[in-house]
PDB file of C-alpha atoms in Angstrom:
ATOM      1  CA  GLN F   1     -20.381   8.088 -10.087  1.00  0.00           C
ATOM      2  CA  LEU F   2     -20.622   7.019 -13.694  1.00  0.00           C
ATOM      3  CA  CYS F   3     -20.362   3.379 -12.592  1.00  0.00           C
ATOM      4  CA  ALA F   4     -23.158   3.967 -10.077  1.00  0.00           C
ATOM      5  CA  ILE F   5     -25.427   5.449 -12.750  1.00  0.00           C
ATOM      6  CA  LEU F   6     -24.691   2.618 -15.162  1.00  0.00           C
ATOM      7  CA  ARG F   7     -25.546   0.016 -12.509  1.00  0.00           C
ATOM      8  CA  MET F   8     -28.761   1.866 -11.678  1.00  0.00           C
ATOM      9  CA  LEU F   9     -29.782   1.920 -15.313  1.00  0.00           C
ATOM     10  CA  LYS F  10     -28.822  -1.715 -15.783  1.00  0.00           C
ATOM     11  CA  PHE F  11     -30.426  -3.223 -12.687  1.00  0.00           C
ATOM     12  CA  GLY F  12     -32.725  -0.629 -11.172  1.00  0.00           C
ATOM     13  CA  ILE F  13     -35.194   0.067 -13.947  1.00  0.00           C
ATOM     14  CA  LYS F  14     -35.992  -3.607 -14.508  1.00  0.00           C
ATOM     15  CA  GLU F  15     -36.781  -4.287 -10.866  1.00  0.00           C
ATOM     16  CA  ASN F  16     -38.040  -1.069  -9.297  1.00  0.00           C
ATOM     17  CA  GLU F  17     -38.930   1.649 -11.778  1.00  0.00           C
ATOM     18  CA  LYS F  18     -40.497   4.126  -9.322  1.00  0.00           C
ATOM     19  CA  GLY F  19     -37.662   3.787  -6.818  1.00  0.00           C
ATOM     20  CA  THR F  20     -35.087   4.132  -9.568  1.00  0.00           C
ATOM     21  CA  LEU F  21     -36.700   7.274 -10.940  1.00  0.00           C
ATOM     22  CA  LEU F  22     -36.769   8.795  -7.444  1.00  0.00           C
ATOM     23  CA  ALA F  23     -33.097   7.908  -6.921  1.00  0.00           C
ATOM     24  CA  LEU F  24     -32.156   9.460 -10.267  1.00  0.00           C
ATOM     25  CA  ALA F  25     -34.184  12.596  -9.470  1.00  0.00           C
ATOM     26  CA  VAL F  26     -32.370  13.005  -6.147  1.00  0.00           C
ATOM     27  CA  TYR F  27     -29.073  12.307  -7.939  1.00  0.00           C
ATOM     28  CA  THR F  28     -29.668  15.069 -10.472  1.00  0.00           C
ATOM     29  CA  THR F  29     -30.683  17.374  -7.623  1.00  0.00           C
ATOM     30  CA  HIS F  30     -27.381  16.727  -5.869  1.00  0.00           C
ATOM     31  CA  LEU F  31     -25.496  17.437  -9.107  1.00  0.00           C
ATOM     32  CA  THR F  32     -27.368  20.722  -9.508  1.00  0.00           C
ATOM     33  CA  LEU F  33     -26.679  21.731  -5.914  1.00  0.00           C
ATOM     34  CA  GLY F  34     -23.006  20.841  -6.324  1.00  0.00           C
ATOM     35  CA  ASP F  35     -22.777  23.128  -9.344  1.00  0.00           C
ATOM     36  CA  ALA F  36     -24.653  25.855  -7.463  1.00  0.00           C
ATOM     37  CA  TRP F  37     -22.241  25.571  -4.530  1.00  0.00           C
ATOM     38  CA  ASN F  38     -19.245  26.020  -6.830  1.00  0.00           C
ATOM     39  CA  LYS F  39     -20.797  29.128  -8.339  1.00  0.00           C
ATOM     40  CA  VAL F  40     -21.918  30.627  -5.026  1.00  0.00           C
ATOM     41  CA  PHE F  41     -18.787  29.899  -3.017  1.00  0.00           C
ATOM     42  CA  PHE F  42     -16.016  30.220  -5.578  1.00  0.00           C
ATOM     43  CA  GLY F  43     -17.640  32.457  -8.177  1.00  0.00           C
ATOM     44  CA  LEU F  44     -19.606  34.898  -6.033  1.00  0.00           C
ATOM     45  CA  GLU F  45     -17.470  34.356  -2.907  1.00  0.00           C
ATOM     46  CA  CYS F  46     -20.545  34.289  -0.664  1.00  0.00           C
ATOM     47  CA  ILE F  47     -19.582  32.369   2.468  1.00  0.00           C
ATOM     48  CA  ASN F  48     -22.988  32.392   4.193  1.00  0.00           C
ATOM     49  CA  GLN F  49     -24.956  31.285   1.137  1.00  0.00           C
ATOM     50  CA  GLY F  50     -22.232  28.785   0.254  1.00  0.00           C
ATOM     51  CA  THR F  51     -22.657  27.158   3.651  1.00  0.00           C
ATOM     52  CA  THR F  52     -26.392  26.795   3.106  1.00  0.00           C
ATOM     53  CA  VAL F  53     -25.944  25.382  -0.390  1.00  0.00           C
ATOM     54  CA  ILE F  54     -23.275  22.848   0.613  1.00  0.00           C
ATOM     55  CA  SER F  55     -25.491  21.659   3.456  1.00  0.00           C
ATOM     56  CA  LEU F  56     -28.322  20.988   1.005  1.00  0.00           C
ATOM     57  CA  PHE F  57     -25.846  19.498  -1.477  1.00  0.00           C
ATOM     58  CA  PHE F  58     -24.421  17.094   1.110  1.00  0.00           C
ATOM     59  CA  GLY F  59     -27.908  16.061   2.253  1.00  0.00           C
ATOM     60  CA  ALA F  60     -29.013  15.354  -1.320  1.00  0.00           C
ATOM     61  CA  LEU F  61     -25.803  13.416  -1.980  1.00  0.00           C
ATOM     62  CA  LEU F  62     -26.248  11.219   1.101  1.00  0.00           C
ATOM     63  CA  THR F  63     -29.882  10.643   0.180  1.00  0.00           C
ATOM     64  CA  SER F  64     -29.009   9.647  -3.381  1.00  0.00           C
ATOM     65  CA  ALA F  65     -26.258   7.304  -2.148  1.00  0.00           C
ATOM     66  CA  PHE F  66     -28.750   5.669   0.231  1.00  0.00           C
ATOM     67  CA  LEU F  67     -31.402   5.322  -2.482  1.00  0.00           C
ATOM     68  CA  PHE F  68     -28.822   3.855  -4.867  1.00  0.00           C
ATOM     69  CA  TYR F  69     -27.759   1.400  -2.150  1.00  0.00           C
ATOM     70  CA  LYS F  70     -31.362   0.283  -1.607  1.00  0.00           C
ATOM     71  CA  ILE F  71     -31.685  -0.566  -5.299  1.00  0.00           C
ATOM     72  CA  ASP F  72     -28.166  -1.882  -5.966  1.00  0.00           C
ATOM     73  CA  LYS F  73     -25.569  -2.170  -3.202  1.00  0.00           C
ATOM     74  CA  GLU F  74     -22.605  -1.710  -5.532  1.00  0.00           C
ATOM     75  CA  ALA F  75     -24.103   1.467  -6.969  1.00  0.00           C
ATOM     76  CA  GLY F  76     -24.390   2.805  -3.425  1.00  0.00           C
ATOM     77  CA  TYR F  77     -20.787   1.868  -2.683  1.00  0.00           C
ATOM     78  CA  TYR F  78     -19.629   3.715  -5.802  1.00  0.00           C
ATOM     79  CA  MET F  79     -21.082   6.896  -4.295  1.00  0.00           C
ATOM     80  CA  LEU F  80     -18.968   6.680  -1.112  1.00  0.00           C
ATOM     81  CA  PRO F  81     -15.830   8.434  -2.445  1.00  0.00           C
ATOM     82  CA  THR F  82     -17.961  11.409  -3.455  1.00  0.00           C
ATOM     83  CA  CYS F  83     -19.589  11.417  -0.024  1.00  0.00           C
ATOM     84  CA  GLY F  84     -16.096  11.503   1.473  1.00  0.00           C
ATOM     85  CA  TRP F  85     -14.795  14.462  -0.482  1.00  0.00           C
ATOM     86  CA  VAL F  86     -18.012  16.437  -0.019  1.00  0.00           C
ATOM     87  CA  ALA F  87     -17.792  15.782   3.740  1.00  0.00           C
ATOM     88  CA  VAL F  88     -14.287  17.279   3.698  1.00  0.00           C
ATOM     89  CA  ALA F  89     -15.468  20.221   1.581  1.00  0.00           C
ATOM     90  CA  ALA F  90     -18.400  20.809   3.950  1.00  0.00           C
ATOM     91  CA  ALA F  91     -16.086  20.720   6.971  1.00  0.00           C
ATOM     92  CA  LEU F  92     -13.817  23.290   5.326  1.00  0.00           C
ATOM     93  CA  GLN F  93     -16.834  25.394   4.364  1.00  0.00           C
ATOM     94  CA  TYR F  94     -18.124  25.385   7.943  1.00  0.00           C
ATOM     95  CA  SER F  95     -14.643  26.223   9.224  1.00  0.00           C
ATOM     96  CA  ILE F  96     -14.466  29.252   6.926  1.00  0.00           C
ATOM     97  CA  TYR F  97     -18.013  30.234   7.871  1.00  0.00           C
ATOM     98  CA  PHE F  98     -17.348  30.186  11.625  1.00  0.00           C
ATOM     99  CA  LYS F  99     -14.001  31.979  11.308  1.00  0.00           C
ATOM    100  CA  ASN F 100     -15.627  34.785   9.348  1.00  0.00           C
ATOM    101  CA  LYS F 101     -18.843  35.018  11.329  1.00  0.00           C
TER     102      LYS F 101
END
Protein backbone atom coordinates (compact mmCIF):
# COMPACT_ATOMS: atom_id res chain seq x y z
CA GLN A 1 0.00 0.00 0.00
CA LEU A 2 2.92 2.32 0.55
CA CYS A 3 3.73 2.11 -3.17
CA ALA A 4 0.11 2.97 -3.98
CA ILE A 5 0.20 6.04 -1.74
CA LEU A 6 3.51 7.20 -3.19
CA ARG A 7 2.15 6.90 -6.74
CA MET A 8 -0.98 8.81 -5.74
CA LEU A 9 1.08 11.60 -4.25
CA LYS A 10 3.42 11.66 -7.23
CA PHE A 11 0.88 11.57 -10.05
CA GLY A 12 -2.54 12.22 -8.59
CA ILE A 13 -2.17 15.64 -7.02
CA LYS A 14 -0.72 17.21 -10.17
CA GLU A 15 -3.54 16.01 -12.40
CA ASN A 16 -6.67 15.68 -10.29
CA GLU A 17 -6.46 17.30 -6.88
CA LYS A 18 -10.11 16.87 -5.85
CA GLY A 19 -10.23 13.23 -6.94
CA THR A 20 -6.94 12.53 -5.21
CA LEU A 21 -8.10 14.08 -1.96
CA LEU A 22 -11.30 12.01 -2.08
CA ALA A 23 -9.28 8.83 -2.74
CA LEU A 24 -6.95 9.60 0.17
CA ALA A 25 -9.92 10.33 2.45
CA VAL A 26 -11.50 6.98 1.59
CA TYR A 27 -8.08 5.33 2.04
CA THR A 28 -7.68 6.73 5.55
CA THR A 29 -11.25 5.66 6.31
CA HIS A 30 -10.44 2.09 5.31
CA LEU A 31 -7.32 2.16 7.50
CA THR A 32 -9.39 3.38 10.45
CA LEU A 33 -12.03 0.71 9.90
CA GLY A 34 -9.34 -1.96 9.63
CA ASP A 35 -7.93 -0.90 12.99
CA ALA A 36 -11.44 -0.81 14.46
CA TRP A 37 -12.13 -4.33 13.20
CA ASN A 38 -8.97 -5.65 14.87
CA LYS A 39 -9.99 -4.06 18.16
CA VAL A 40 -13.63 -5.17 17.99
CA PHE A 41 -13.06 -8.72 16.79
CA PHE A 42 -9.79 -9.68 18.43
CA GLY A 43 -9.70 -7.31 21.39
CA LEU A 44 -13.33 -7.24 22.49
CA GLU A 45 -14.21 -10.60 20.88
CA CYS A 46 -17.52 -9.25 19.57
CA ILE A 47 -18.49 -11.42 16.60
CA ASN A 48 -21.64 -9.54 15.56
CA GLN A 49 -20.06 -6.08 15.67
CA GLY A 50 -16.90 -7.45 14.06
CA THR A 51 -18.95 -8.66 11.11
CA THR A 52 -20.48 -5.22 10.65
CA VAL A 53 -17.12 -3.47 10.91
CA ILE A 54 -15.35 -5.80 8.46
CA SER A 55 -18.16 -5.30 5.97
CA LEU A 56 -17.68 -1.53 6.13
CA PHE A 57 -13.90 -2.00 6.08
CA PHE A 58 -14.02 -4.17 2.96
CA GLY A 59 -16.37 -1.74 1.21
CA ALA A 60 -14.10 1.22 1.98
CA LEU A 61 -11.06 -0.76 0.83
CA LEU A 62 -12.66 -1.69 -2.50
CA THR A 63 -13.77 1.90 -2.98
CA SER A 64 -10.29 3.26 -2.28
CA ALA A 65 -8.72 0.71 -4.65
CA PHE A 66 -11.18 1.76 -7.37
CA LEU A 67 -10.53 5.47 -6.79
CA PHE A 68 -6.77 4.86 -6.85
CA TYR A 69 -7.17 2.93 -10.11
CA LYS A 70 -9.11 5.80 -11.69
CA ILE A 71 -6.26 8.19 -10.92
CA ASP A 72 -3.30 5.86 -11.48
CA LYS A 73 -3.75 2.27 -12.66
CA GLU A 74 -0.60 1.00 -10.97
CA ALA A 75 -1.66 2.49 -7.65
CA GLY A 76 -4.94 0.60 -7.97
CA TYR A 77 -3.11 -2.63 -8.78
CA TYR A 78 -0.94 -2.21 -5.68
CA MET A 79 -4.12 -2.34 -3.60
CA LEU A 80 -5.18 -5.77 -4.94
CA PRO A 81 -3.18 -7.93 -2.49
CA THR A 82 -4.83 -6.12 0.41
CA CYS A 83 -8.23 -6.62 -1.20
CA GLY A 84 -7.42 -10.33 -1.42
CA TRP A 85 -6.47 -10.84 2.20
CA VAL A 86 -9.38 -8.75 3.47
CA ALA A 87 -11.73 -10.85 1.31
CA VAL A 88 -10.36 -13.97 3.01
CA ALA A 89 -10.66 -12.34 6.44
CA ALA A 90 -14.25 -11.29 5.68
CA ALA A 91 -15.13 -14.81 4.54
CA LEU A 92 -13.71 -16.23 7.78
CA GLN A 93 -15.53 -13.56 9.79
CA TYR A 94 -18.85 -14.42 8.13
CA SER A 95 -18.19 -18.12 8.68
CA ILE A 96 -17.64 -17.53 12.40
CA TYR A 97 -20.69 -15.27 12.54
CA PHE A 98 -23.03 -17.83 10.97
CA LYS A 99 -21.67 -20.73 13.04
CA ASN A 100 -22.28 -18.79 16.24
CA LYS A 101 -25.60 -17.24 15.30
